[in-house]
PDB file of C-alpha atoms in Angstrom:
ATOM      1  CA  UNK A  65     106.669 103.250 104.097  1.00 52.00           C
ATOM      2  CA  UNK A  66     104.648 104.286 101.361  1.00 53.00           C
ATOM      3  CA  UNK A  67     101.571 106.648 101.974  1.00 63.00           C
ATOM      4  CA  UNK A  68      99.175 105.056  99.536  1.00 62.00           C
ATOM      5  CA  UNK A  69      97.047 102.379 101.073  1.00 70.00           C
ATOM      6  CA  UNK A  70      96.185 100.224  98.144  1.00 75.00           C
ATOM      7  CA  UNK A  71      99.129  97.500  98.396  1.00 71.00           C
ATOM      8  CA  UNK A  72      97.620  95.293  95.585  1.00 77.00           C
ATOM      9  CA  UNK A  73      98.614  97.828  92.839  1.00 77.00           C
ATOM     10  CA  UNK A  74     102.480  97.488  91.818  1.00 76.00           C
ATOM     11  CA  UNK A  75     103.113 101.362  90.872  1.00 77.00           C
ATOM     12  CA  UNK A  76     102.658 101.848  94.517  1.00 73.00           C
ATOM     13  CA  UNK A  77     105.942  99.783  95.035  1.00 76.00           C
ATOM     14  CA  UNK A  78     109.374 101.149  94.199  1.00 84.00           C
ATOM     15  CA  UNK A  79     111.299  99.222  91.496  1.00 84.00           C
ATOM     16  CA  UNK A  80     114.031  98.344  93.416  1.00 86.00           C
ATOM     17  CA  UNK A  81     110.897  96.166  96.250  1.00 86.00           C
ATOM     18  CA  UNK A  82     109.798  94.958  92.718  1.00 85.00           C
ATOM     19  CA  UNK A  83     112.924  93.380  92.045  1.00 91.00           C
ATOM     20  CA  UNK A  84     113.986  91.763  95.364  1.00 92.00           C
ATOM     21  CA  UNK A  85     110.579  90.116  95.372  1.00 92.00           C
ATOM     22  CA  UNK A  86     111.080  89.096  91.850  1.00 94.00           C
ATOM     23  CA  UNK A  87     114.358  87.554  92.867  1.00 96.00           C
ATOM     24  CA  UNK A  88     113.513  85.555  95.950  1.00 97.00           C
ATOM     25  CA  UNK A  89     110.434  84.200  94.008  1.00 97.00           C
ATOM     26  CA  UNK A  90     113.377  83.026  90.893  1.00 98.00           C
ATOM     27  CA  UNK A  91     115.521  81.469  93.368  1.00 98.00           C
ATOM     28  CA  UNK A  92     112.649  79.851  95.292  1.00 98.00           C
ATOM     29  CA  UNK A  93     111.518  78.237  92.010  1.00 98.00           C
ATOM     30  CA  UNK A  94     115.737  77.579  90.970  1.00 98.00           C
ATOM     31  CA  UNK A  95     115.898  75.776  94.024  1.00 97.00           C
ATOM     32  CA  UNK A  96     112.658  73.262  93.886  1.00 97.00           C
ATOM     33  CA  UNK A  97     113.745  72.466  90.342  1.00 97.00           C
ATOM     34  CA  UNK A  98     117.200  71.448  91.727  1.00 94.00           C
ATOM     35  CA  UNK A  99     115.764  69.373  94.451  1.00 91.00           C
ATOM     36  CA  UNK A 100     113.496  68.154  91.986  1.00 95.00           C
ATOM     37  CA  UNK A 101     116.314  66.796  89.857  1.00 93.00           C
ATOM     38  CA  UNK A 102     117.884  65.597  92.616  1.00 90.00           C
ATOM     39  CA  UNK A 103     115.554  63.395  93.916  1.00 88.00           C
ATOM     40  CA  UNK A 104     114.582  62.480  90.146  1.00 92.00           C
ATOM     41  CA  UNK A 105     118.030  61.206  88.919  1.00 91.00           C
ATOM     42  CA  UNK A 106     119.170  59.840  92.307  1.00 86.00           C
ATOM     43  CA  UNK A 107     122.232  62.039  92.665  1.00 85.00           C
ATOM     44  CA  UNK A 108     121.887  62.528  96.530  1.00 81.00           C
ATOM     45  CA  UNK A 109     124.127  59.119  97.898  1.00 77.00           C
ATOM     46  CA  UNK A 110     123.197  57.332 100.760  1.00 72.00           C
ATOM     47  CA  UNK A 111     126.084  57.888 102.339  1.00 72.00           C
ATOM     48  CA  UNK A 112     125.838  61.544 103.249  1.00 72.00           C
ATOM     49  CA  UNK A 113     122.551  61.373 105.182  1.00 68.00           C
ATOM     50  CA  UNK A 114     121.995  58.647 107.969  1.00 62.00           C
ATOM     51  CA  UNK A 115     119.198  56.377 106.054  1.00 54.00           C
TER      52      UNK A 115
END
Protein backbone atom coordinates (compact mmCIF):
# COMPACT_ATOMS: atom_id res chain seq x y z
CA UNK A 1 0.00 0.00 0.00
CA UNK A 2 1.17 3.25 -0.85
CA UNK A 3 2.00 5.84 1.99
CA UNK A 4 0.64 8.93 0.31
CA UNK A 5 -2.95 9.62 1.15
CA UNK A 6 -4.13 11.58 -1.80
CA UNK A 7 -5.62 8.62 -4.07
CA UNK A 8 -7.10 11.07 -6.69
CA UNK A 9 -3.60 11.95 -8.08
CA UNK A 10 -2.25 9.15 -10.62
CA UNK A 11 1.69 9.58 -9.83
CA UNK A 12 0.71 8.15 -6.55
CA UNK A 13 -0.18 4.84 -8.44
CA UNK A 14 2.46 2.53 -9.86
CA UNK A 15 2.34 2.04 -13.67
CA UNK A 16 1.83 -1.37 -13.68
CA UNK A 17 -2.11 -0.44 -11.18
CA UNK A 18 -2.32 2.16 -14.07
CA UNK A 19 -2.43 -0.34 -16.61
CA UNK A 20 -4.63 -3.15 -15.18
CA UNK A 21 -7.22 -0.46 -14.55
CA UNK A 22 -6.74 0.80 -17.99
CA UNK A 23 -7.34 -2.70 -19.25
CA UNK A 24 -10.44 -3.81 -17.40
CA UNK A 25 -11.99 -0.37 -18.30
CA UNK A 26 -10.96 -1.41 -22.50
CA UNK A 27 -12.46 -4.70 -22.15
CA UNK A 28 -15.50 -3.45 -20.21
CA UNK A 29 -16.17 -1.00 -23.08
CA UNK A 30 -14.98 -4.13 -25.93
CA UNK A 31 -17.55 -6.06 -24.43
CA UNK A 32 -20.80 -3.55 -24.38
CA UNK A 33 -19.92 -2.75 -27.98
CA UNK A 34 -20.13 -6.52 -28.77
CA UNK A 35 -23.36 -6.96 -27.00
CA UNK A 36 -24.35 -3.91 -28.58
CA UNK A 37 -23.86 -5.38 -32.04
CA UNK A 38 -25.34 -8.28 -31.06
CA UNK A 39 -28.50 -7.24 -30.11
CA UNK A 40 -28.33 -4.59 -33.10
CA UNK A 41 -27.87 -7.05 -36.06
CA UNK A 42 -29.85 -9.92 -34.50
CA UNK A 43 -27.02 -12.44 -34.45
CA UNK A 44 -28.03 -14.07 -31.04
CA UNK A 45 -30.74 -17.09 -32.46
CA UNK A 46 -33.60 -18.00 -30.66
CA UNK A 47 -32.69 -21.19 -30.34
CA UNK A 48 -29.87 -20.99 -27.83
CA UNK A 49 -31.79 -19.22 -25.04
CA UNK A 50 -35.32 -20.52 -23.89
CA UNK A 51 -37.60 -17.44 -25.30
Amino acid sequence: KLKRKDYIIANNYRLILLLLILGKALKLLVAERIVYLVEEYNLFLKIYFSI
